[in-house]
XYZ file of C-alpha atoms in Angstrom:
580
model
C 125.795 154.074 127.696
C 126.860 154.786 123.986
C 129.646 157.337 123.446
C 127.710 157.416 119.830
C 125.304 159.752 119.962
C 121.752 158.053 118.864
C 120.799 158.187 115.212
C 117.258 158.777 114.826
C 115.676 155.221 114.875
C 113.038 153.554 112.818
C 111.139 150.849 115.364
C 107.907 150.790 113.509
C 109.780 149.415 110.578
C 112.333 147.004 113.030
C 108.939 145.134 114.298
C 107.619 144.788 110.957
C 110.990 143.312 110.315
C 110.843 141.145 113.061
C 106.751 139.999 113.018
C 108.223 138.969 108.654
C 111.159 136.756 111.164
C 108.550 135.029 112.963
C 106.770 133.966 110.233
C 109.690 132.411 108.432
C 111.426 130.818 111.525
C 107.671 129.101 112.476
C 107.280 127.981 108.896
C 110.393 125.671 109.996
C 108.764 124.337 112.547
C 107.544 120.783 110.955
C 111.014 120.851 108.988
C 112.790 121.333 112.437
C 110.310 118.507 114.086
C 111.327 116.277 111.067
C 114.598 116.520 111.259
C 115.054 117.122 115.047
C 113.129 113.421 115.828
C 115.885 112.489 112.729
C 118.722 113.601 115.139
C 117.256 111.988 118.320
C 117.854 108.853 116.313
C 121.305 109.470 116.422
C 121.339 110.066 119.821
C 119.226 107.356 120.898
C 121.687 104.838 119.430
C 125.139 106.702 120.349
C 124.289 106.417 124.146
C 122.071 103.003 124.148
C 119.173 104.184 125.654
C 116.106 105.695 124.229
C 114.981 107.900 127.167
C 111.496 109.070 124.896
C 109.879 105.469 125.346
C 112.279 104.188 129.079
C 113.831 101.407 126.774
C 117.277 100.171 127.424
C 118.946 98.940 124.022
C 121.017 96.087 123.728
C 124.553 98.138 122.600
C 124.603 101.485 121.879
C 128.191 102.972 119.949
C 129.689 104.309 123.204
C 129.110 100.428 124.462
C 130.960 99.054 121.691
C 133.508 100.937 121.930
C 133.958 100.581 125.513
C 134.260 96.083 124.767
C 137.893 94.167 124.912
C 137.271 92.666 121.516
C 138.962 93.621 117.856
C 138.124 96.656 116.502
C 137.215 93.890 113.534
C 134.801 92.769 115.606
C 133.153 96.277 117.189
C 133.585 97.912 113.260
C 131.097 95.136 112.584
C 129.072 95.912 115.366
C 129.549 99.400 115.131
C 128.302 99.275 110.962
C 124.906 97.508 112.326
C 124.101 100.108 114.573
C 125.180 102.779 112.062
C 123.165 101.445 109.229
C 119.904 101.060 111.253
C 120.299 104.262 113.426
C 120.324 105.947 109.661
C 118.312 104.253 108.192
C 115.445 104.885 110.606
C 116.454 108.897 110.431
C 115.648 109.169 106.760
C 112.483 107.087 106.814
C 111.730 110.261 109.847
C 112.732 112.212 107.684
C 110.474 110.739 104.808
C 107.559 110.810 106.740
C 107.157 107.523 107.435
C 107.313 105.409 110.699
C 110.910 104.065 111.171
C 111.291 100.585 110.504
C 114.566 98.892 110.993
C 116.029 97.532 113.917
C 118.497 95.111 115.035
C 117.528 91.841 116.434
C 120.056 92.179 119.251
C 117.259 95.205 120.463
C 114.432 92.558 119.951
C 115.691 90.132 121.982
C 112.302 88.280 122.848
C 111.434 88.037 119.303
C 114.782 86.962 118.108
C 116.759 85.867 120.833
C 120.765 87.251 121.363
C 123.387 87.290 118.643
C 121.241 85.534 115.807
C 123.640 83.515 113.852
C 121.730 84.606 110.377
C 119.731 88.017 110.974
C 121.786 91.049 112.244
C 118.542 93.496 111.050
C 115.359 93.109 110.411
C 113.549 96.024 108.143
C 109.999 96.341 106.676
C 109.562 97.307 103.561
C 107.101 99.505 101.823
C 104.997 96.846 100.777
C 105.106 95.751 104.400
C 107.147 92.000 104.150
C 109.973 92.278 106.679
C 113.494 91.695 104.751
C 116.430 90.273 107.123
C 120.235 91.721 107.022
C 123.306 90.139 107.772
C 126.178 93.116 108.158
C 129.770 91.883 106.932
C 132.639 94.319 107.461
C 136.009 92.071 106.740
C 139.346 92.970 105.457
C 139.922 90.734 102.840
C 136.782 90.952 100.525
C 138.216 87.737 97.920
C 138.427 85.720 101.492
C 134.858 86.844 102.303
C 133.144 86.161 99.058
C 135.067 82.341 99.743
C 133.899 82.042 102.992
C 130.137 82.347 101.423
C 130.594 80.939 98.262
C 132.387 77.257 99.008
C 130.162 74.466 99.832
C 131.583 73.611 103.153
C 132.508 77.500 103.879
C 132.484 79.278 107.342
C 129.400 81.744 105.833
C 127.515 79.523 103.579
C 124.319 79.783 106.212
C 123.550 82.845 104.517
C 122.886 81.298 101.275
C 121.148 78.675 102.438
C 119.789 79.607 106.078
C 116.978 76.510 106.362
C 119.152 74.603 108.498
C 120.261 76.635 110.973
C 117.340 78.836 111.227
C 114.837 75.095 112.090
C 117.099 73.689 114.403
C 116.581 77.241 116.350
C 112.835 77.021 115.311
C 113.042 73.157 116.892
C 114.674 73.854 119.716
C 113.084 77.215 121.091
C 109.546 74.895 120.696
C 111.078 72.358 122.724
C 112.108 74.880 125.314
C 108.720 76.367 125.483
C 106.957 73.031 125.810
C 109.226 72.387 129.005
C 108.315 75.953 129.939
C 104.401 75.366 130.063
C 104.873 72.079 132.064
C 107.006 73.954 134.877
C 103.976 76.619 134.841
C 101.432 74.003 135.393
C 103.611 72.606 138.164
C 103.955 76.198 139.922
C 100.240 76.256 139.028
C 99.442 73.457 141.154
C 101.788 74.721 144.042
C 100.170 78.555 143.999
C 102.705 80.192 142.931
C 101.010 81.924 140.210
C 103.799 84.479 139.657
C 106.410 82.065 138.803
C 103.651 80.385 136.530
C 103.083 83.362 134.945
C 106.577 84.141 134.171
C 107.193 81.012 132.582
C 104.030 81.234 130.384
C 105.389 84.718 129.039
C 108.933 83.392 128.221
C 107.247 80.278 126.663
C 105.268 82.861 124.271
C 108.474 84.491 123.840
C 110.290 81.254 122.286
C 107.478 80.243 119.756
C 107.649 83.634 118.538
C 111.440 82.917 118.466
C 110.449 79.938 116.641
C 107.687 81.201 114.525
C 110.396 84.366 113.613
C 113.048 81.715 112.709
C 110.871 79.554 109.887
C 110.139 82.883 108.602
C 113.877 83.267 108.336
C 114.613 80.244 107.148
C 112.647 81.074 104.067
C 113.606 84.252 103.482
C 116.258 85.751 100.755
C 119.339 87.407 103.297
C 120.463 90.352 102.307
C 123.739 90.752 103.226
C 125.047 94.380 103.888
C 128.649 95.614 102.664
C 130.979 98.480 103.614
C 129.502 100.990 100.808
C 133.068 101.456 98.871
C 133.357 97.504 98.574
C 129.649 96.477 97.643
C 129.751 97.114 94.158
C 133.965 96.126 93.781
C 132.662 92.556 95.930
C 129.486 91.977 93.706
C 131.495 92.586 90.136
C 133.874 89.816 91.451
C 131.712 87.497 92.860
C 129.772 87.418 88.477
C 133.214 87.235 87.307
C 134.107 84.625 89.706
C 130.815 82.284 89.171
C 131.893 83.222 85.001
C 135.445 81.463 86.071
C 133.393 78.682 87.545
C 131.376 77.913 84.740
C 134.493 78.234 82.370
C 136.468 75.900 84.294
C 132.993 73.436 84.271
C 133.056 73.412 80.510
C 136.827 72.698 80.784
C 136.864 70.074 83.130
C 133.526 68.361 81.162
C 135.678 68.204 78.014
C 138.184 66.479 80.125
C 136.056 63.961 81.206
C 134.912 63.372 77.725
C 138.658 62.623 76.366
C 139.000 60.319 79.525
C 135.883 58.361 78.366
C 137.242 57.930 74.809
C 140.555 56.627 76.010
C 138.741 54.121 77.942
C 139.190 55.909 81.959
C 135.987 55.854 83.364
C 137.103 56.761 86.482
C 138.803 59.477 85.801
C 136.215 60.797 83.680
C 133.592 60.675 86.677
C 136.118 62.519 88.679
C 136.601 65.180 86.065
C 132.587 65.377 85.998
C 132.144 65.906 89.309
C 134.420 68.379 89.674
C 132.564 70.429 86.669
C 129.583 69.839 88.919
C 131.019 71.236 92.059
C 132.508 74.265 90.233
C 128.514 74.981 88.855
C 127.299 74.661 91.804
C 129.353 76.999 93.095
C 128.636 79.442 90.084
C 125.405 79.382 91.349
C 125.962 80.234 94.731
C 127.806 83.147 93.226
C 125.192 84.241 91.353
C 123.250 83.946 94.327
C 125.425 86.289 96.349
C 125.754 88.954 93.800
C 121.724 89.441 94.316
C 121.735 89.477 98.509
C 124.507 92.159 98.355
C 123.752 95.325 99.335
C 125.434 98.377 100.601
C 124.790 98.929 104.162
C 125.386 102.959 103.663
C 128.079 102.742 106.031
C 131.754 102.923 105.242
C 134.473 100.275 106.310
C 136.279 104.014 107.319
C 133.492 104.990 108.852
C 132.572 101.923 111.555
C 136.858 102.037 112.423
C 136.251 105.425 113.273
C 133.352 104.234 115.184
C 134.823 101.538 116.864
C 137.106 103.986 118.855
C 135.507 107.336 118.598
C 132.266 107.193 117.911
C 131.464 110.489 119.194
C 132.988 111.574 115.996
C 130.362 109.894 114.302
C 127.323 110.737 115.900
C 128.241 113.988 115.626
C 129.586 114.008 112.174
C 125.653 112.033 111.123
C 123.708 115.173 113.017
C 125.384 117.539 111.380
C 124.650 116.412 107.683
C 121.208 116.170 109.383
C 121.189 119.500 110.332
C 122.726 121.007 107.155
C 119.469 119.102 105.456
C 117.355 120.804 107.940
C 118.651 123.712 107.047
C 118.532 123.230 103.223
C 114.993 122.677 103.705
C 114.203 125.689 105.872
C 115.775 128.672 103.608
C 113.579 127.266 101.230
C 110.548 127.428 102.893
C 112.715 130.434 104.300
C 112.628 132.279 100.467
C 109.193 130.947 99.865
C 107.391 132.887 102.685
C 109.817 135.391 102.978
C 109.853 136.285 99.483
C 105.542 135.764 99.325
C 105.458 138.712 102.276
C 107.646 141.406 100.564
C 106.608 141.070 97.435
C 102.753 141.589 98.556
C 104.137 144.770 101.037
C 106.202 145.830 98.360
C 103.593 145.661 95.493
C 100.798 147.377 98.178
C 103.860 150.523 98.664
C 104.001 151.047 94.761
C 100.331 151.292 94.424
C 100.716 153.665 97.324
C 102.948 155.934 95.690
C 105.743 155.658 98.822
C 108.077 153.411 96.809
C 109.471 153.416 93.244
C 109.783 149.965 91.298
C 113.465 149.899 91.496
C 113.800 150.559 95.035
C 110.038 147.531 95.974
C 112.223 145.271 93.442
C 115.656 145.699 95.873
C 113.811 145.362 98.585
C 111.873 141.835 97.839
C 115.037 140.439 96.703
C 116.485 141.409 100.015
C 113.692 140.045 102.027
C 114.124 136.677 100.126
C 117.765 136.274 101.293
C 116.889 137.177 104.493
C 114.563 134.738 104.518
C 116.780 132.071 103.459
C 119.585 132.757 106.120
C 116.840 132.974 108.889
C 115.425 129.743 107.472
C 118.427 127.726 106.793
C 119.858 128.798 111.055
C 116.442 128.656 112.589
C 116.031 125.118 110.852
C 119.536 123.838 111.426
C 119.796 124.700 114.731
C 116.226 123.858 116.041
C 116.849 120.311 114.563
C 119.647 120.252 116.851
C 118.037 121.267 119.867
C 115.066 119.289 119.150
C 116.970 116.136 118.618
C 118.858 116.745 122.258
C 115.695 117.604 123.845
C 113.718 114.597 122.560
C 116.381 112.221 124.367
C 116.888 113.882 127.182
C 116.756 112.507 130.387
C 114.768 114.904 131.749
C 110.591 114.640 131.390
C 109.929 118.316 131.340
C 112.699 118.457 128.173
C 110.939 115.772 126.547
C 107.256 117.355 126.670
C 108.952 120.846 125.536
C 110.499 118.783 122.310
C 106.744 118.113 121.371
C 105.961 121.800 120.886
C 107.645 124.670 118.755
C 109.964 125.646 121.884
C 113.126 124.931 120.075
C 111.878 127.246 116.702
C 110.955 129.999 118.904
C 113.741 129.894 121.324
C 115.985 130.459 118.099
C 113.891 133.260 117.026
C 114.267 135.099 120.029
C 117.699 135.150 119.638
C 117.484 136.103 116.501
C 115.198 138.953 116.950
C 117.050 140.116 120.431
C 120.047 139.912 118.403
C 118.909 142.877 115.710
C 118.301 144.740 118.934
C 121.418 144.077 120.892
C 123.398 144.848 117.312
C 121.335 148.312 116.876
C 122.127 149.051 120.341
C 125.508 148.423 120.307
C 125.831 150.480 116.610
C 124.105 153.752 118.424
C 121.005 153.203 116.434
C 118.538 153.122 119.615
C 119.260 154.224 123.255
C 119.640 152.314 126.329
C 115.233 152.589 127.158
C 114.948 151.914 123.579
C 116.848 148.656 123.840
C 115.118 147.522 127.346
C 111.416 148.481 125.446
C 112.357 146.499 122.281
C 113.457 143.497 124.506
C 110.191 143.762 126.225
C 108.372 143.794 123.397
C 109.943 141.121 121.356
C 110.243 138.784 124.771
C 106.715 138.853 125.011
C 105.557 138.876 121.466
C 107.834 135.840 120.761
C 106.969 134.041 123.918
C 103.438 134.120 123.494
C 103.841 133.335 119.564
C 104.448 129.712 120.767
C 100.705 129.106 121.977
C 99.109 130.896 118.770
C 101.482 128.914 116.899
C 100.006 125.654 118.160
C 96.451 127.060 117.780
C 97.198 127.908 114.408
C 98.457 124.702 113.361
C 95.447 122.831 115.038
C 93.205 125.705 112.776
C 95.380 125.596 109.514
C 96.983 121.791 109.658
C 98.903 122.832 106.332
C 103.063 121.880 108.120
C 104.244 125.416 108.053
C 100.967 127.972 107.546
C 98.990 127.229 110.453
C 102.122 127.714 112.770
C 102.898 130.550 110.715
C 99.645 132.520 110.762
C 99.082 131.511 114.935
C 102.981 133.632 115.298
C 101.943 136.384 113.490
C 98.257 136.208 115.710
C 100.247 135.773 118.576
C 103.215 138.238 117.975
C 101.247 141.555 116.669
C 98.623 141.326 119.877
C 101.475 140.877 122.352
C 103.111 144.279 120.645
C 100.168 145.907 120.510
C 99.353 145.246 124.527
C 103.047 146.338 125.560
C 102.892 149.156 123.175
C 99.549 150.528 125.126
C 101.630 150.175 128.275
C 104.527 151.918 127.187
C 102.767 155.276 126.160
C 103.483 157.287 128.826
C 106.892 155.903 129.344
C 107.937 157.413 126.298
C 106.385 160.891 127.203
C 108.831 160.470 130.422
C 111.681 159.304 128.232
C 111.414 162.154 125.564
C 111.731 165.150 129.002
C 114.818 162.929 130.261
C 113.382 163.078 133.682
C 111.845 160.427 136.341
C 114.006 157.434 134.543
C 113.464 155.377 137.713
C 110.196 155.563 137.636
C 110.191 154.646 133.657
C 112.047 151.370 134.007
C 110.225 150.791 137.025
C 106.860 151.122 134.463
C 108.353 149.458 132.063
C 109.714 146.324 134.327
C 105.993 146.279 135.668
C 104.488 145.964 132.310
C 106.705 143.233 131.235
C 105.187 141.677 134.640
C 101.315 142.195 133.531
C 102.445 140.755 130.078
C 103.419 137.320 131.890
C 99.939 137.919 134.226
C 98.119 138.041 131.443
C 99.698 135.287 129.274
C 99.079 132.557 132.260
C 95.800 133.697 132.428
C 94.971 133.456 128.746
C 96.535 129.772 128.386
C 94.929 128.563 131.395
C 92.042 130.297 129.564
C 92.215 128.469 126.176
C 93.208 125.165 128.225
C 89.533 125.141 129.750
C 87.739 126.291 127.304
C 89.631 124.870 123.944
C 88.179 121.634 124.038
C 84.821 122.978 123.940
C 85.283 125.256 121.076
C 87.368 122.727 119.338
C 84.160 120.103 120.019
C 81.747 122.363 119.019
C 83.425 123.571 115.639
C 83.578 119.711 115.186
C 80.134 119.799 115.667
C 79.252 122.229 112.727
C 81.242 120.503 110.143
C 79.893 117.474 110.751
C 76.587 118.915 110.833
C 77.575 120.834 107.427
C 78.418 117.406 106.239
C 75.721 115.792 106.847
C 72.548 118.507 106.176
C 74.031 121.661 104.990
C 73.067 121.340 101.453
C 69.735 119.928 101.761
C 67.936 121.779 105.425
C 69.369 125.269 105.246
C 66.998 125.545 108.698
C 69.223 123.157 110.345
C 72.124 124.739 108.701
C 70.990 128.303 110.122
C 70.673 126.426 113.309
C 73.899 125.105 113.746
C 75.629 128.414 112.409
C 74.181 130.177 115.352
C 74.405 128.223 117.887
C 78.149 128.135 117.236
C 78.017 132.539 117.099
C 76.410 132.173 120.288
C 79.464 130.162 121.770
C 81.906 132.828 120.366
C 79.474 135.435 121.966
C 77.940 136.978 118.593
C 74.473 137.421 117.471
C 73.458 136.844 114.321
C 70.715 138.562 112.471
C 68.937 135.142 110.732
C 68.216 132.101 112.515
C 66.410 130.428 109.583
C 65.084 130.731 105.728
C 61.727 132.390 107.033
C 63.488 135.093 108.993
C 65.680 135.073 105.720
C 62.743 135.597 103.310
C 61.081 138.148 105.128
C 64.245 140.569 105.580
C 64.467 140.455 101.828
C 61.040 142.008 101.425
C 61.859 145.067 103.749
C 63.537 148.162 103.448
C 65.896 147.199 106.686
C 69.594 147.342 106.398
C 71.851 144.205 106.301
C 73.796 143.794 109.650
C 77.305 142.449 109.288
């Protein structure tokens, strides 16, 4: 116990508090979801493995890290997997269905290592764009390698060759395919046949995938601090080009006049080789693009990429949590000032003291927002990958919000407990209270957001459903607790009341969601029903109309007074009263 002696406590105003908590912390939810499936991203693609759909990928960082190449080599591999793990977080985050992957994971559409494509990505008018990542030391050397006629990267300019030999060879393969599955065929051994008729499919895709390639503009992907240094040299180097073309083209022209023909071919081919390759610079400057990855950043990767992922879900996070004290201040902010507008009119607050208070409210909205969004987007994330199928169903729901908000609201107790604000019982009945109000918040939530399918109001409105029932039952059971408490004697027996209503709270919550499990879909069929009936007739048969209306009362087990225009009519020409 306290050596403090108990100040005189206010709960009635601590669970209006803490009902204006739940509200804010569940109008995160779709923020946390957002950002939360963002951060499984990051996951998914540290470890490999994306436990959500059982798919193995073909590297994942730790993997890279863990290989006996360079670190040249697993920073370039480690920048792929960076770039596409990101870039399929924001388009999450966007609201839009992730679309970039490496062809390394799509190995029976593209085959292992592609010498051209390192990514694919779709874009928003829905043509799929191919990457090739380049992180080198030495960007002059690179730009060479590209740029020369002969050079070691010059497929990426002009990827037709490489890409149809691939193309020619993968339909060669699957012809030979198809004749060793007519052969099993004809032997019975329909499995094998079967198996080679799938991988024969798989290699014309391959070589349907590589034409398409083939003809396609690569972009190629830079560390982001080099992309724009790289594509200012590459125009000044194709300028350099084309100045030394005119030079050596003047050359050749003196040659002619002094009668050296040969010499003057020479000179002209030269100026023609040093055009061409003006070109091709020209050409690179437009397929360069920054990968959004640093050359600092896939090092780092390369050896501790653990540092990364965690560094990525972080700034997620912190976005999450931007986003949520806004949404925080919004609602926050849109609650106090109606409560504190409804107390002036009241006469039981003064404007000064209503305007204090609604600023208040707003910042405590935004600090509940911003940690009840930051940190559910980190639990969801986790959750989402987890290995574990029960985690993974949970991640679906608003378990991570409200798991934060009951630490949140416990937390106000615990601190007024610890402060001498309420006594020990005080502190066990507010637990109680908020444990079961919070806990059964979660279903109303989801009822409210299949009612109210606005992201943050319907989940909103279902806590606040949820919350104020579930404190009103506990209160009920608590009455004559408190009469016990206040005469200081039979304190067994209180916590032994109190411990047994916490009990019949959990009874009666598995009763009422097995409840709304059964009988849900009905309701939600039924209410289906009506619009579609209002739809379709509402406007023109108001006896259908009447019709429908009722029969849906009936289902939620009221009676009302008119079941059609007639009935209607005939009420209106009597004295009898109007039943509501």
């Amino acid at each position: 116990m306290n050596s403090k002696p108990p100040q005189e406590s206010s709960p009635s105003t601590e669970v209006e508090q803490d009902k204006q908590r739940t509200i804010v912390a569940l109008s995160t939810s779709e923020t946390v979801n957002r950002y939360g499936s963002a951060n499984a991203e990051h996951i998914k693609y540290h470890y490999g493995v994306d436990n959500e759909v059982g798919r193995e990928l073909h590297d994942g960082l730790i993997k890279v890290s863990q290989k006996g190449s360079g670190i040249a080599q697993r920073a370039g591999t480690s920048a792929e997997i960076i770039a596409t793990k990101r870039n399929r977080a924001e388009s999450i985050i966007n609201k839009q269905k992730p679309t970039s992957e490496r062809t390394d994971d799509l190995h029976r559409q593209y085959g292992a290592n592609h010498p051209i494509a390192d990514r694919t990505h779709i874009t928003a008018d829905g043509t799929v764009s191919y990457l090739q990542t380049k992180f080198e030391g030495d960007p002059s050397d690179l730009v060479a390698k590209i740029v020369r006629k002969d050079g070691e990267y010059a497929k990426y300019l002009n990827p037709q060759s490489v890409c149809e030999e691939r193309a020619r060879k993968h339909d060669l393969n699957a012809q030979k395919l198809n004749g060793k599955a007519l052969r099993a065929e004809s032997r019975g051994d329909m499995e094998r046949a079967a198996r080679h008729t799938q991988d024969a499919a798989d290699l014309r895709v391959r070589a349907e995938n590589n034409r398409r390639i083939a003809s396609s503009k690569i972009e190629i992907e830079l560390p982001s601090e080099q992309a724009h240094e790289i594509k200012t040299y590459t125009l000044k180097r194709a300028n350099a080009n084309r100045s030394k073309a005119n030079r050596l083209e003047e050359k050749a022209a003196r040659q002619e006049q002094r009668g050296n023909p040969g010499d003057a071919t020479q000179f002209r081919k030269e100026a023609s080789d040093c055009r061409a390759e003006a070109n091709r610079c020209d050409q690179l400057a437009d397929q360069i693009t920054d990968s959004g990855v640093s050359s600092k950043e896939a090092k780092i990767a390369a050896t501790d990429p653990t540092a990364i992922t965690r560094a990525d879900i972080l700034k997620t996070s912190h976005r999450a949590g931007l986003e949520g004290a806004k949404y925080g201040a919004i609602i926050g902010g849109s609650i106090s000032l109606l409560t504190n507008t409804f107390a002036v009119a009241q006469g039981k607050k003064q404007l000064d003291e209503a305007a204090k208070d609604v600023l208040l409210d707003i910042g405590n909205g935004v600090i509940v927002g911003y940690a009840t969004a930051t940190t559910g987007a980190l639990i969801k994330g986790a959750m989402q990958q987890s290995s574990k199928v029960a985690l993974r169903s949970l991640s679906k729901t608003n378990a991570a919000t409200l798991a934060l908000n009951v630490c949140i609201s416990l937390g106000s107790s615990i601190h007024r407990f610890v402060n001498g604000e309420i006594t020990e019982s005080e502190l066990l009945e507010e637990v109680g209270e908020k444990g079961a109000g919070l806990l059964s918040s979660g279903m109303y939530a989801t009822l409210g957001q299949l009612v109210i399918p606005i992201p943050f109001v319907g989940a909103a409105v279902g806590g606040m459903i949820g919350y104020t029932l579930s404190s009103m039952f506990y209160q009920a059971a608590l009455d004559a607790a408190k009469q016990a408490e206040a005469a200081k004697t039979n304190l067994a027996r209180v916590r032994e009341i109190e411990a047994a209503a916490r009990e019949e709270i959990s009874r009666q919550q598995t009763a009422l969601v097995e409840f709304m499990r059964k009988e849900f879909p009905e309701l939600l069929h039924e209410t289906e029903q009506l619009f579609a009936h209002v739809d379709a007739h509402g406007a023109e048969n108001v006896d259908a109309f009447a019709t429908a209306i009722n029969k849906y009362a009936e289902l939620l087990g009221a009676q009302l007074q008119f079941k059609s225009l007639v009935e209607f009519n005939e009420f209106m020409e009597t004295d009898k009263p109007l039943r509501l």
